[in-house]
Amino acid sequence: MEKCYLMTAVVLLGLTVRWTVSLNSYSANLCTSCRYLLPGAGKPPMFGDYEAQRHWQEITINLPIKQWYFNGSDNNLQYWGLDYPPLTAYHSLLCAYVAKFINPDWIALHTSRGYESQAHKLFMRATVLIADLLIYIPAVVLYCCCLKEISTKKKIANALCILLYPGLILIDYGHFQYNSVSLGFALWGVLGVSYDWDLLGSLAFCLAINYKQMELYHSLPFFCFLLGKCFKKGLKGKGFVLLIKLACTVVASFILCWLPFFTEREQTLQVLRRLFPVDRGLFEDKVANIWCTFSVFLKIRDILPHHIQLMISFCFTFLSLLPACIKLTLHPSPRGFRFTLVSCALSFFLFSFQVHEKSILLVSLPVCLVLREIPFMSTWFLLVSTFSMLPLLLKDELLMPSVVTVIAFFIACATSFSIFEKTSEEELQLKSFSISVRKYFPCFTFLPRIIQHLFLISVITMVLLTLMTVTLDPPQKLPDLFSVLVCFVSCLNFLFFLVYFNIIIMWDSKNGRNQKKIN
């Protein structure tokens, strides 16, 4: 009973933080000089991401399904055209029905463009909170409750830290999106396949992909983990049956989601063109991946043809995630699955084509899932992931909410997991790797100290860059100087983390021991 009370208190605290951010947005309308958390508010012609979500409700409720993804007189795709999978459109339609019941002016065709009112903003923020309550928060709570070999207090602390992760709160409640829906479905999928509810887990992950196509970042670990399970059961017996069941589940779920768009071939192709707009270029805005960072020194987008850029990004992405996926297929385990989710998502973020800065949330979710196992490194990564979105957060005037949520998250992690006391080789999951290296270099005993120093350098750099960005004006000839520096520093951190997580995967002695027991 005490466990239920404490977990309820944690959930309420997480909701309080989220709703506080929303109310900050709501009350910000009371004065024109204080428009915090209203991205693009009052700034025609696009009005920001908040308007994008409202506009999709306008389109889905006023136009027939066959016109949702097509350009037309009533649906100008240049003005926040729908570019997410069908499940996002259905969610927008559901919200639109509620909005129409409350006030039809909110989603009136054409005349509602750029609509702003205190009541409507409160309604929109409430839809994000409800989505959190129904999908994401229950998945987090159940995941933490299912953790084994730790006390109830540790489970509650783990849930608290995940729910306080600032990146997701700031983007969903500040920048305004529904990332918690797709991430929540993905987490339900992780829960399902980790505890042998493979069909339910596959269904949940298919829903995640059909809500946001960026969930493809997680697709290869799911595929390899389930394929490895089938191999382990034997493809001539139970493994083959499981494989057929999984294939049927995936196909059926996609057919149900896409059924209205399968009526005509051109309809299906148009939706796919909207979901994968390769013409937009190698990267978008100031994103902390390898291509944006490298373009500071060499303008890849101007030098190489478009199709060559696409091929190079595919090759780098595929090669960087291949070792981890092979290891997971040969030795499937829930632990290996979680770490491979981190590695593959980070590879996609760093090397794939057309990446947005918000895509780092797809890496942050699986990092949250290994927070208990490597608290020091996970906390560090989650801080960097939030910092990497600094240009976007400042653009949306989210400085104060960012500072407050980051400090709250860091304090929660530091006190819950004593992160600064868990920097030994064993706590960092690097003991197997260090032993292997010491066979050739016996003096290799300084790795934890190096990581501690790198952490200090990273944190100091992030703090200084934040202060410089906020207080100083960039040179006139280099107006994007601070944004580029943020991307460059974040990218270096992410490359380090990619190497680190791959080392854990490839030198994972625990998986080896577990596999021997299974055999």
Coordinates of C-alpha atoms in Angstrom, one line a residue, residues 45-241:
P45 CA 2.8 33.9 -41.6
M46 CA 3.5 30.5 -39.9
F47 CA 2.8 31.2 -36.2
G48 CA 5.0 28.3 -35.0
D49 CA 4.6 24.6 -34.1
Y50 CA 1.6 25.3 -31.9
E51 CA -0.3 26.5 -34.9
A52 CA 0.8 23.4 -36.8
Q53 CA -1.0 21.2 -34.3
R54 CA -4.1 23.4 -34.4
H55 CA -4.1 23.5 -38.2
W56 CA -4.0 19.7 -38.5
Q57 CA -7.2 19.6 -36.4
E58 CA -8.7 22.2 -38.8
I59 CA -7.8 20.1 -41.8
T60 CA -8.8 16.7 -40.6
I61 CA -12.2 17.7 -39.4
N62 CA -13.2 19.9 -42.4
L63 CA -11.8 17.9 -45.3
P64 CA -12.3 14.3 -46.5
I65 CA -9.5 11.8 -45.7
K66 CA -8.4 11.6 -49.3
Q67 CA -7.5 15.4 -49.2
W68 CA -5.5 15.3 -45.9
Y69 CA -2.1 14.8 -47.6
F70 CA -2.7 16.5 -50.9
N71 CA -2.1 20.1 -51.9
G72 CA -5.3 22.1 -52.8
S73 CA -7.2 25.3 -52.4
D74 CA -8.4 24.2 -48.9
N75 CA -5.1 22.5 -47.9
N76 CA -2.0 24.5 -48.7
L77 CA 0.8 22.0 -47.9
Q78 CA 3.3 24.9 -47.6
Y79 CA 1.3 26.1 -44.6
W80 CA 2.0 23.3 -42.0
G81 CA 0.9 20.5 -44.4
L82 CA 0.3 17.2 -42.6
D83 CA 3.6 15.2 -42.7
Y84 CA 3.1 12.6 -40.0
P85 CA 1.6 9.1 -40.4
P86 CA -2.1 8.3 -40.2
L87 CA -2.3 7.8 -36.5
T88 CA -1.2 11.4 -35.9
A89 CA -4.0 12.5 -38.3
Y90 CA -6.6 10.4 -36.4
H91 CA -5.4 11.9 -33.1
S92 CA -5.8 15.4 -34.6
L93 CA -9.3 14.5 -35.7
L94 CA -10.2 13.3 -32.3
C95 CA -9.0 16.5 -30.7
A96 CA -10.8 18.5 -33.4
Y97 CA -14.2 16.9 -32.4
V98 CA -13.7 18.0 -28.8
A99 CA -12.5 21.5 -30.0
K100 CA -15.6 21.8 -32.2
F101 CA -17.9 20.9 -29.3
I102 CA -16.3 23.6 -27.1
N103 CA -15.8 26.3 -29.7
P104 CA -16.2 25.7 -33.5
D105 CA -14.2 28.9 -34.2
W106 CA -11.0 27.1 -33.0
I107 CA -11.0 24.8 -36.1
A108 CA -13.0 26.7 -38.7
L109 CA -11.7 26.2 -42.2
H110 CA -9.5 29.1 -43.4
T111 CA -10.8 31.7 -40.8
S112 CA -9.1 30.0 -37.8
R113 CA -5.6 30.3 -39.3
G114 CA -3.3 31.8 -36.6
Y115 CA -6.1 31.6 -34.0
E116 CA -5.0 32.6 -30.5
S117 CA -7.0 32.8 -27.3
Q118 CA -6.3 32.0 -23.7
A119 CA -9.1 29.4 -23.6
H120 CA -7.8 27.6 -26.8
K121 CA -4.2 27.5 -25.5
L122 CA -5.4 26.0 -22.3
F123 CA -7.4 23.4 -24.3
M124 CA -4.4 22.5 -26.4
R125 CA -2.0 22.2 -23.4
A126 CA -4.7 20.0 -21.7
T127 CA -4.6 17.6 -24.8
V128 CA -0.9 17.1 -24.3
L129 CA -1.4 16.4 -20.6
I130 CA -4.2 13.9 -21.3
A131 CA -2.0 12.1 -23.8
D132 CA 0.7 11.9 -21.2
L133 CA -1.7 10.5 -18.6
L134 CA -3.2 7.9 -20.9
I135 CA 0.0 6.6 -22.7
Y136 CA 3.4 7.8 -21.5
I137 CA 3.1 8.1 -17.8
P138 CA 1.4 4.6 -17.2
A139 CA 4.2 3.0 -19.4
V140 CA 6.9 4.7 -17.3
V141 CA 5.3 3.7 -14.0
L142 CA 4.8 0.1 -15.1
Y143 CA 8.3 -0.2 -16.5
C144 CA 9.8 1.0 -13.1
C145 CA 7.5 -1.3 -11.2
C146 CA 8.7 -4.3 -13.3
L147 CA 12.3 -3.6 -12.5
K148 CA 13.9 -6.5 -10.6
E149 CA 16.4 -6.8 -7.8
I150 CA 15.9 -3.3 -6.6
S151 CA 14.0 -1.8 -3.7
T152 CA 10.6 -0.1 -3.9
K153 CA 12.3 3.3 -3.1
K154 CA 14.7 2.8 -6.0
K155 CA 11.8 2.0 -8.4
I156 CA 10.0 5.2 -7.3
A157 CA 13.2 7.2 -7.6
N158 CA 13.7 5.8 -11.1
A159 CA 10.2 6.8 -12.1
L160 CA 10.6 10.3 -10.7
C161 CA 13.8 10.9 -12.7
I162 CA 12.3 9.7 -15.9
L163 CA 9.2 11.8 -15.5
L164 CA 11.3 14.9 -14.7
Y165 CA 13.5 14.5 -17.8
P166 CA 13.5 18.2 -19.0
G167 CA 13.9 17.6 -22.8
L168 CA 10.5 15.9 -23.3
I169 CA 8.7 18.3 -20.9
L170 CA 10.1 21.4 -22.7
I171 CA 9.4 20.2 -26.2
D172 CA 5.9 18.9 -25.6
Y173 CA 4.7 21.6 -23.3
G174 CA 6.8 24.5 -24.4
H175 CA 7.6 24.0 -28.1
F176 CA 4.3 22.2 -28.3
Q177 CA 4.2 18.7 -29.7
Y178 CA 2.9 15.2 -28.8
N179 CA 6.2 13.3 -28.6
S180 CA 5.0 11.5 -25.5
V181 CA 2.4 9.6 -27.6
S182 CA 4.9 7.9 -29.9
L183 CA 7.5 7.5 -27.1
G184 CA 4.8 6.1 -24.8
F185 CA 3.8 3.5 -27.5
A186 CA 7.4 2.7 -28.0
L187 CA 7.9 2.2 -24.2
W188 CA 4.8 -0.1 -24.1
G189 CA 6.5 -2.0 -27.0
V190 CA 9.8 -2.3 -25.0
L191 CA 7.8 -3.6 -22.0
G192 CA 6.0 -6.2 -24.2
V193 CA 8.9 -7.7 -25.9
S194 CA 11.1 -7.6 -22.7
Y195 CA 8.6 -9.7 -20.8
D196 CA 7.7 -12.1 -23.6
W197 CA 4.4 -10.4 -24.5
D198 CA 5.9 -10.3 -28.0
L199 CA 2.7 -9.8 -30.0
L200 CA 1.4 -7.0 -27.7
G201 CA 4.9 -5.4 -27.8
S202 CA 5.0 -5.6 -31.6
L203 CA 1.5 -4.1 -31.8
A204 CA 2.5 -1.2 -29.5
F205 CA 5.6 -0.4 -31.5
C206 CA 3.7 -0.5 -34.8
L207 CA 1.4 2.1 -33.3
A208 CA 4.5 4.2 -32.4
I209 CA 5.7 4.1 -36.0
N210 CA 2.3 4.9 -37.3
Y211 CA 2.2 7.9 -35.1
K212 CA 5.6 9.3 -35.9
Q213 CA 7.8 7.9 -38.6
M214 CA 11.0 8.9 -36.6
E215 CA 10.3 5.8 -34.4
L216 CA 12.1 4.0 -37.2
Y217 CA 15.2 4.9 -35.1
H218 CA 14.1 2.1 -32.8
S219 CA 12.9 -0.4 -35.5
L220 CA 16.1 -2.3 -36.0
P221 CA 16.6 -3.2 -32.3
F222 CA 13.0 -4.4 -32.1
F223 CA 13.5 -6.5 -35.3
C224 CA 16.8 -8.0 -34.2
F225 CA 15.6 -8.8 -30.7
L226 CA 12.5 -10.5 -31.9
L227 CA 14.4 -12.3 -34.7
G228 CA 16.9 -13.5 -32.2
K229 CA 14.1 -14.8 -30.0
C230 CA 12.8 -16.8 -33.0
F231 CA 16.3 -18.2 -33.7
K232 CA 16.7 -19.2 -30.1
K233 CA 13.3 -21.1 -30.1
G234 CA 14.3 -22.8 -33.4
L235 CA 13.0 -21.8 -36.8
K236 CA 11.8 -25.4 -37.4
G237 CA 9.5 -25.3 -34.3
K238 CA 8.2 -22.7 -31.9
G239 CA 10.5 -20.0 -33.4
F240 CA 8.8 -20.3 -36.8
V241 CA 5.3 -20.1 -35.3

